[in-house]
Amino acid sequence: MTELDGDLIATDLSIAIVVSRFNEFITERLLEGAVDSFVRHGGDRERLTVSHVPGAFELPLIAKRLAQSDRYDAVVCLGAVIRGATSHYDYVCSNTASGIASAGLDMGVPVSFGVLTTDTLEQAIERAGSKAGNQGRHAMASAIEMARLLLKMPVER
Ligand code: INI
């Protein structure tokens, strides 16, 4: 039996992060978590590229362009969509999620989903570095694991 899995070693990986400014009180914490996770897994800070976009809805286009560039082993998308009083929560969530998934599948590069989708600001805070962890940290660890796993995949199709 052959089993393949990705380790969590970021040494020599180049990773692009795309982070949205909307709800930046939260997304800044996600970015801190993602960068810290990369460094703690042995990554070189100089090999991180961080791009900023206005809102979560804009994440997929930039993620796709970065994945297409062939310069990165993975792309990490960070954002926070909070239901609050907004009427277009559902549109922003569904388009962001499907766009991020398509970017990865179309380009064959791991694109991780570090986008919080919560009903309240309090729930977002809980997932941005307090009692429910930090989704940015988790998204970076997923990106590292997937990038490593892809390196082990057979190249012939
Ligand atoms: N963008 C977010 O990242 N989070 C939100 O909670 C949000 N809400 O609530 O509206 C949001 N909207 C902006 C959207 O992502 C786009 O930037 C905007 O529609 C312009 O395309």
PDB file of N, CA, C and O in Angstrom, residues 52-96:
ATOM      1  N   HIS A  52      -3.402  43.023  -0.955  1.00  0.00           N
ATOM      2  CA  HIS A  52      -4.596  43.507  -0.250  1.00  0.00           C
ATOM      3  C   HIS A  52      -5.704  43.814  -1.255  1.00  0.00           C
ATOM      4  O   HIS A  52      -5.447  44.437  -2.285  1.00  0.00           O
ATOM      5  N   VAL A  53      -6.917  43.385  -0.952  1.00  0.00           N
ATOM      6  CA  VAL A  53      -8.063  43.671  -1.824  1.00  0.00           C
ATOM      7  C   VAL A  53      -9.158  44.342  -0.978  1.00  0.00           C
ATOM      8  O   VAL A  53      -9.147  44.227   0.248  1.00  0.00           O
ATOM      9  N   PRO A  54     -10.118  45.019  -1.639  1.00  0.00           N
ATOM     10  CA  PRO A  54     -11.130  45.752  -0.859  1.00  0.00           C
ATOM     11  C   PRO A  54     -12.010  44.852   0.010  1.00  0.00           C
ATOM     12  O   PRO A  54     -12.212  45.129   1.188  1.00  0.00           O
ATOM     13  N   GLY A  55     -12.570  43.800  -0.580  1.00  0.00           N
ATOM     14  CA  GLY A  55     -13.481  42.944   0.179  1.00  0.00           C
ATOM     15  C   GLY A  55     -13.310  41.494  -0.227  1.00  0.00           C
ATOM     16  O   GLY A  55     -12.571  41.171  -1.175  1.00  0.00           O
ATOM     17  N   ALA A  56     -14.022  40.616   0.479  1.00  0.00           N
ATOM     18  CA  ALA A  56     -13.894  39.174   0.207  1.00  0.00           C
ATOM     19  C   ALA A  56     -14.279  38.838  -1.236  1.00  0.00           C
ATOM     20  O   ALA A  56     -13.704  37.933  -1.846  1.00  0.00           O
ATOM     21  N   PHE A  57     -15.235  39.580  -1.769  1.00  0.00           N
ATOM     22  CA  PHE A  57     -15.696  39.328  -3.137  1.00  0.00           C
ATOM     23  C   PHE A  57     -14.550  39.451  -4.144  1.00  0.00           C
ATOM     24  O   PHE A  57     -14.568  38.791  -5.195  1.00  0.00           O
ATOM     25  N   GLU A  58     -13.564  40.268  -3.838  1.00  0.00           N
ATOM     26  CA  GLU A  58     -12.436  40.501  -4.759  1.00  0.00           C
ATOM     27  C   GLU A  58     -11.311  39.478  -4.595  1.00  0.00           C
ATOM     28  O   GLU A  58     -10.343  39.478  -5.373  1.00  0.00           O
ATOM     29  N   LEU A  59     -11.407  38.619  -3.595  1.00  0.00           N
ATOM     30  CA  LEU A  59     -10.313  37.658  -3.359  1.00  0.00           C
ATOM     31  C   LEU A  59     -10.066  36.711  -4.553  1.00  0.00           C
ATOM     32  O   LEU A  59      -8.902  36.477  -4.923  1.00  0.00           O
ATOM     33  N   PRO A  60     -11.132  36.140  -5.165  1.00  0.00           N
ATOM     34  CA  PRO A  60     -10.879  35.108  -6.182  1.00  0.00           C
ATOM     35  C   PRO A  60     -10.053  35.575  -7.379  1.00  0.00           C
ATOM     36  O   PRO A  60      -9.174  34.838  -7.847  1.00  0.00           O
ATOM     37  N   LEU A  61     -10.318  36.788  -7.877  1.00  0.00           N
ATOM     38  CA  LEU A  61      -9.592  37.248  -9.073  1.00  0.00           C
ATOM     39  C   LEU A  61      -8.089  37.329  -8.813  1.00  0.00           C
ATOM     40  O   LEU A  61      -7.267  36.851  -9.605  1.00  0.00           O
ATOM     41  N   ILE A  62      -7.749  37.923  -7.661  1.00  0.00           N
ATOM     42  CA  ILE A  62      -6.314  38.079  -7.361  1.00  0.00           C
ATOM     43  C   ILE A  62      -5.698  36.719  -7.020  1.00  0.00           C
ATOM     44  O   ILE A  62      -4.560  36.426  -7.412  1.00  0.00           O
ATOM     45  N   ALA A  63      -6.462  35.877  -6.341  1.00  0.00           N
ATOM     46  CA  ALA A  63      -5.953  34.526  -6.031  1.00  0.00           C
ATOM     47  C   ALA A  63      -5.662  33.769  -7.325  1.00  0.00           C
ATOM     48  O   ALA A  63      -4.632  33.095  -7.461  1.00  0.00           O
ATOM     49  N   LYS A  64      -6.569  33.895  -8.293  1.00  0.00           N
ATOM     50  CA  LYS A  64      -6.382  33.184  -9.556  1.00  0.00           C
ATOM     51  C   LYS A  64      -5.153  33.711 -10.299  1.00  0.00           C
ATOM     52  O   LYS A  64      -4.343  32.940 -10.822  1.00  0.00           O
ATOM     53  N   ARG A  65      -5.002  35.035 -10.323  1.00  0.00           N
ATOM     54  CA  ARG A  65      -3.859  35.627 -11.024  1.00  0.00           C
ATOM     55  C   ARG A  65      -2.537  35.188 -10.375  1.00  0.00           C
ATOM     56  O   ARG A  65      -1.567  34.860 -11.052  1.00  0.00           O
ATOM     57  N   LEU A  66      -2.514  35.157  -9.048  1.00  0.00           N
ATOM     58  CA  LEU A  66      -1.296  34.733  -8.341  1.00  0.00           C
ATOM     59  C   LEU A  66      -1.014  33.247  -8.605  1.00  0.00           C
ATOM     60  O   LEU A  66       0.135  32.854  -8.837  1.00  0.00           O
ATOM     61  N   ALA A  67      -2.064  32.442  -8.602  1.00  0.00           N
ATOM     62  CA  ALA A  67      -1.888  31.005  -8.842  1.00  0.00           C
ATOM     63  C   ALA A  67      -1.376  30.770 -10.265  1.00  0.00           C
ATOM     64  O   ALA A  67      -0.531  29.899 -10.506  1.00  0.00           O
ATOM     65  N   GLN A  68      -1.865  31.570 -11.186  1.00  0.00           N
ATOM     66  CA  GLN A  68      -1.500  31.463 -12.609  1.00  0.00           C
ATOM     67  C   GLN A  68      -0.030  31.835 -12.850  1.00  0.00           C
ATOM     68  O   GLN A  68       0.571  31.379 -13.817  1.00  0.00           O
ATOM     69  N   SER A  69       0.520  32.665 -11.978  1.00  0.00           N
ATOM     70  CA  SER A  69       1.857  33.228 -12.210  1.00  0.00           C
ATOM     71  C   SER A  69       2.967  32.180 -12.172  1.00  0.00           C
ATOM     72  O   SER A  69       4.074  32.426 -12.620  1.00  0.00           O
ATOM     73  N   ASP A  70       2.683  31.033 -11.597  1.00  0.00           N
ATOM     74  CA  ASP A  70       3.680  29.969 -11.490  1.00  0.00           C
ATOM     75  C   ASP A  70       4.810  30.312 -10.518  1.00  0.00           C
ATOM     76  O   ASP A  70       5.847  29.685 -10.522  1.00  0.00           O
ATOM     77  N   ARG A  71       4.614  31.342  -9.709  1.00  0.00           N
ATOM     78  CA  ARG A  71       5.671  31.754  -8.769  1.00  0.00           C
ATOM     79  C   ARG A  71       5.436  31.221  -7.365  1.00  0.00           C
ATOM     80  O   ARG A  71       6.309  31.351  -6.509  1.00  0.00           O
ATOM     81  N   TYR A  72       4.228  30.707  -7.118  1.00  0.00           N
ATOM     82  CA  TYR A  72       3.887  30.331  -5.738  1.00  0.00           C
ATOM     83  C   TYR A  72       3.480  28.874  -5.641  1.00  0.00           C
ATOM     84  O   TYR A  72       2.836  28.339  -6.536  1.00  0.00           O
ATOM     85  N   ASP A  73       3.842  28.271  -4.525  1.00  0.00           N
ATOM     86  CA  ASP A  73       3.449  26.880  -4.271  1.00  0.00           C
ATOM     87  C   ASP A  73       2.004  26.804  -3.792  1.00  0.00           C
ATOM     88  O   ASP A  73       1.374  25.751  -3.902  1.00  0.00           O
ATOM     89  N   ALA A  74       1.501  27.887  -3.245  1.00  0.00           N
ATOM     90  CA  ALA A  74       0.117  27.918  -2.769  1.00  0.00           C
ATOM     91  C   ALA A  74      -0.304  29.368  -2.571  1.00  0.00           C
ATOM     92  O   ALA A  74       0.536  30.270  -2.480  1.00  0.00           O
ATOM     93  N   VAL A  75      -1.617  29.549  -2.522  1.00  0.00           N
ATOM     94  CA  VAL A  75      -2.189  30.881  -2.263  1.00  0.00           C
ATOM     95  C   VAL A  75      -3.142  30.743  -1.070  1.00  0.00           C
ATOM     96  O   VAL A  75      -3.909  29.772  -0.989  1.00  0.00           O
ATOM     97  N   VAL A  76      -3.076  31.698  -0.160  1.00  0.00           N
ATOM     98  CA  VAL A  76      -3.945  31.694   1.024  1.00  0.00           C
ATOM     99  C   VAL A  76      -4.875  32.905   0.934  1.00  0.00           C
ATOM    100  O   VAL A  76      -4.405  34.036   0.803  1.00  0.00           O
ATOM    101  N   CYS A  77      -6.173  32.676   0.980  1.00  0.00           N
ATOM    102  CA  CYS A  77      -7.143  33.780   0.928  1.00  0.00           C
ATOM    103  C   CYS A  77      -7.698  34.047   2.320  1.00  0.00           C
ATOM    104  O   CYS A  77      -8.163  33.120   2.997  1.00  0.00           O
ATOM    105  N   LEU A  78      -7.674  35.304   2.727  1.00  0.00           N
ATOM    106  CA  LEU A  78      -8.146  35.677   4.064  1.00  0.00           C
ATOM    107  C   LEU A  78      -9.205  36.771   3.970  1.00  0.00           C
ATOM    108  O   LEU A  78      -9.015  37.777   3.272  1.00  0.00           O
ATOM    109  N   GLY A  79     -10.310  36.578   4.675  1.00  0.00           N
ATOM    110  CA  GLY A  79     -11.362  37.586   4.673  1.00  0.00           C
ATOM    111  C   GLY A  79     -12.329  37.323   5.810  1.00  0.00           C
ATOM    112  O   GLY A  79     -12.238  36.309   6.518  1.00  0.00           O
ATOM    113  N   ALA A  80     -13.264  38.247   5.991  1.00  0.00           N
ATOM    114  CA  ALA A  80     -14.275  38.082   7.044  1.00  0.00           C
ATOM    115  C   ALA A  80     -15.592  38.632   6.523  1.00  0.00           C
ATOM    116  O   ALA A  80     -15.699  39.831   6.257  1.00  0.00           O
ATOM    117  N   VAL A  81     -16.546  37.756   6.346  1.00  0.00           N
ATOM    118  CA  VAL A  81     -17.879  38.191   5.923  1.00  0.00           C
ATOM    119  C   VAL A  81     -18.802  38.005   7.126  1.00  0.00           C
ATOM    120  O   VAL A  81     -18.974  36.881   7.615  1.00  0.00           O
ATOM    121  N   ILE A  82     -19.337  39.115   7.593  1.00  0.00           N
ATOM    122  CA  ILE A  82     -20.155  39.092   8.818  1.00  0.00           C
ATOM    123  C   ILE A  82     -21.577  39.508   8.445  1.00  0.00           C
ATOM    124  O   ILE A  82     -21.780  40.559   7.832  1.00  0.00           O
ATOM    125  N   ARG A  83     -22.531  38.657   8.799  1.00  0.00           N
ATOM    126  CA  ARG A  83     -23.914  38.882   8.332  1.00  0.00           C
ATOM    127  C   ARG A  83     -24.430  40.252   8.776  1.00  0.00           C
ATOM    128  O   ARG A  83     -24.857  41.033   7.948  1.00  0.00           O
ATOM    129  N   GLY A  84     -24.347  40.533  10.072  1.00  0.00           N
ATOM    130  CA  GLY A  84     -24.778  41.838  10.584  1.00  0.00           C
ATOM    131  C   GLY A  84     -26.041  42.310   9.912  1.00  0.00           C
ATOM    132  O   GLY A  84     -27.019  41.591   9.815  1.00  0.00           O
ATOM    133  N   ALA A  85     -25.999  43.535   9.406  1.00  0.00           N
ATOM    134  CA  ALA A  85     -27.195  44.114   8.791  1.00  0.00           C
ATOM    135  C   ALA A  85     -27.112  44.091   7.262  1.00  0.00           C
ATOM    136  O   ALA A  85     -27.956  44.653   6.593  1.00  0.00           O
ATOM    137  N   THR A  86     -26.072  43.446   6.728  1.00  0.00           N
ATOM    138  CA  THR A  86     -25.916  43.525   5.273  1.00  0.00           C
ATOM    139  C   THR A  86     -26.894  42.607   4.547  1.00  0.00           C
ATOM    140  O   THR A  86     -27.169  41.498   4.989  1.00  0.00           O
ATOM    141  N   SER A  87     -27.393  43.086   3.417  1.00  0.00           N
ATOM    142  CA  SER A  87     -28.342  42.275   2.641  1.00  0.00           C
ATOM    143  C   SER A  87     -27.604  41.359   1.678  1.00  0.00           C
ATOM    144  O   SER A  87     -28.164  40.373   1.224  1.00  0.00           O
ATOM    145  N   HIS A  88     -26.357  41.686   1.352  1.00  0.00           N
ATOM    146  CA  HIS A  88     -25.711  40.844   0.344  1.00  0.00           C
ATOM    147  C   HIS A  88     -24.704  39.841   0.911  1.00  0.00           C
ATOM    148  O   HIS A  88     -23.858  39.328   0.219  1.00  0.00           O
ATOM    149  N   TYR A  89     -24.867  39.525   2.195  1.00  0.00           N
ATOM    150  CA  TYR A  89     -24.024  38.515   2.847  1.00  0.00           C
ATOM    151  C   TYR A  89     -23.976  37.217   2.032  1.00  0.00           C
ATOM    152  O   TYR A  89     -22.908  36.687   1.736  1.00  0.00           O
ATOM    153  N   ASP A  90     -25.161  36.708   1.678  1.00  0.00           N
ATOM    154  CA  ASP A  90     -25.200  35.400   0.996  1.00  0.00           C
ATOM    155  C   ASP A  90     -24.508  35.445  -0.363  1.00  0.00           C
ATOM    156  O   ASP A  90     -23.819  34.510  -0.743  1.00  0.00           O
ATOM    157  N   TYR A  91     -24.683  36.556  -1.094  1.00  0.00           N
ATOM    158  CA  TYR A  91     -24.026  36.677  -2.407  1.00  0.00           C
ATOM    159  C   TYR A  91     -22.512  36.739  -2.238  1.00  0.00           C
ATOM    160  O   TYR A  91     -21.764  36.093  -2.974  1.00  0.00           O
ATOM    161  N   VAL A  92     -22.086  37.537  -1.279  1.00  0.00           N
ATOM    162  CA  VAL A  92     -20.632  37.675  -1.064  1.00  0.00           C
ATOM    163  C   VAL A  92     -20.052  36.314  -0.663  1.00  0.00           C
ATOM    164  O   VAL A  92     -19.052  35.862  -1.237  1.00  0.00           O
ATOM    165  N   CYS A  93     -20.713  35.616   0.262  1.00  0.00           N
ATOM    166  CA  CYS A  93     -20.200  34.314   0.720  1.00  0.00           C
ATOM    167  C   CYS A  93     -20.136  33.302  -0.416  1.00  0.00           C
ATOM    168  O   CYS A  93     -19.107  32.656  -0.631  1.00  0.00           O
ATOM    169  N   SER A  94     -21.234  33.163  -1.142  1.00  0.00           N
ATOM    170  CA  SER A  94     -21.247  32.081  -2.133  1.00  0.00           C
ATOM    171  C   SER A  94     -20.298  32.371  -3.281  1.00  0.00           C
ATOM    172  O   SER A  94     -19.596  31.475  -3.746  1.00  0.00           O
ATOM    173  N   ASN A  95     -20.256  33.629  -3.722  1.00  0.00           N
ATOM    174  CA  ASN A  95     -19.338  33.937  -4.836  1.00  0.00           C
ATOM    175  C   ASN A  95     -17.881  33.854  -4.406  1.00  0.00           C
ATOM    176  O   ASN A  95     -17.024  33.425  -5.190  1.00  0.00           O
ATOM    177  N   THR A  96     -17.606  34.240  -3.185  1.00  0.00           N
ATOM    178  CA  THR A  96     -16.225  34.160  -2.692  1.00  0.00           C
ATOM    179  C   THR A  96     -15.796  32.694  -2.596  1.00  0.00           C
ATOM    180  O   THR A  96     -14.722  32.316  -3.085  1.00  0.00           O
TER     181      THR A  96
END
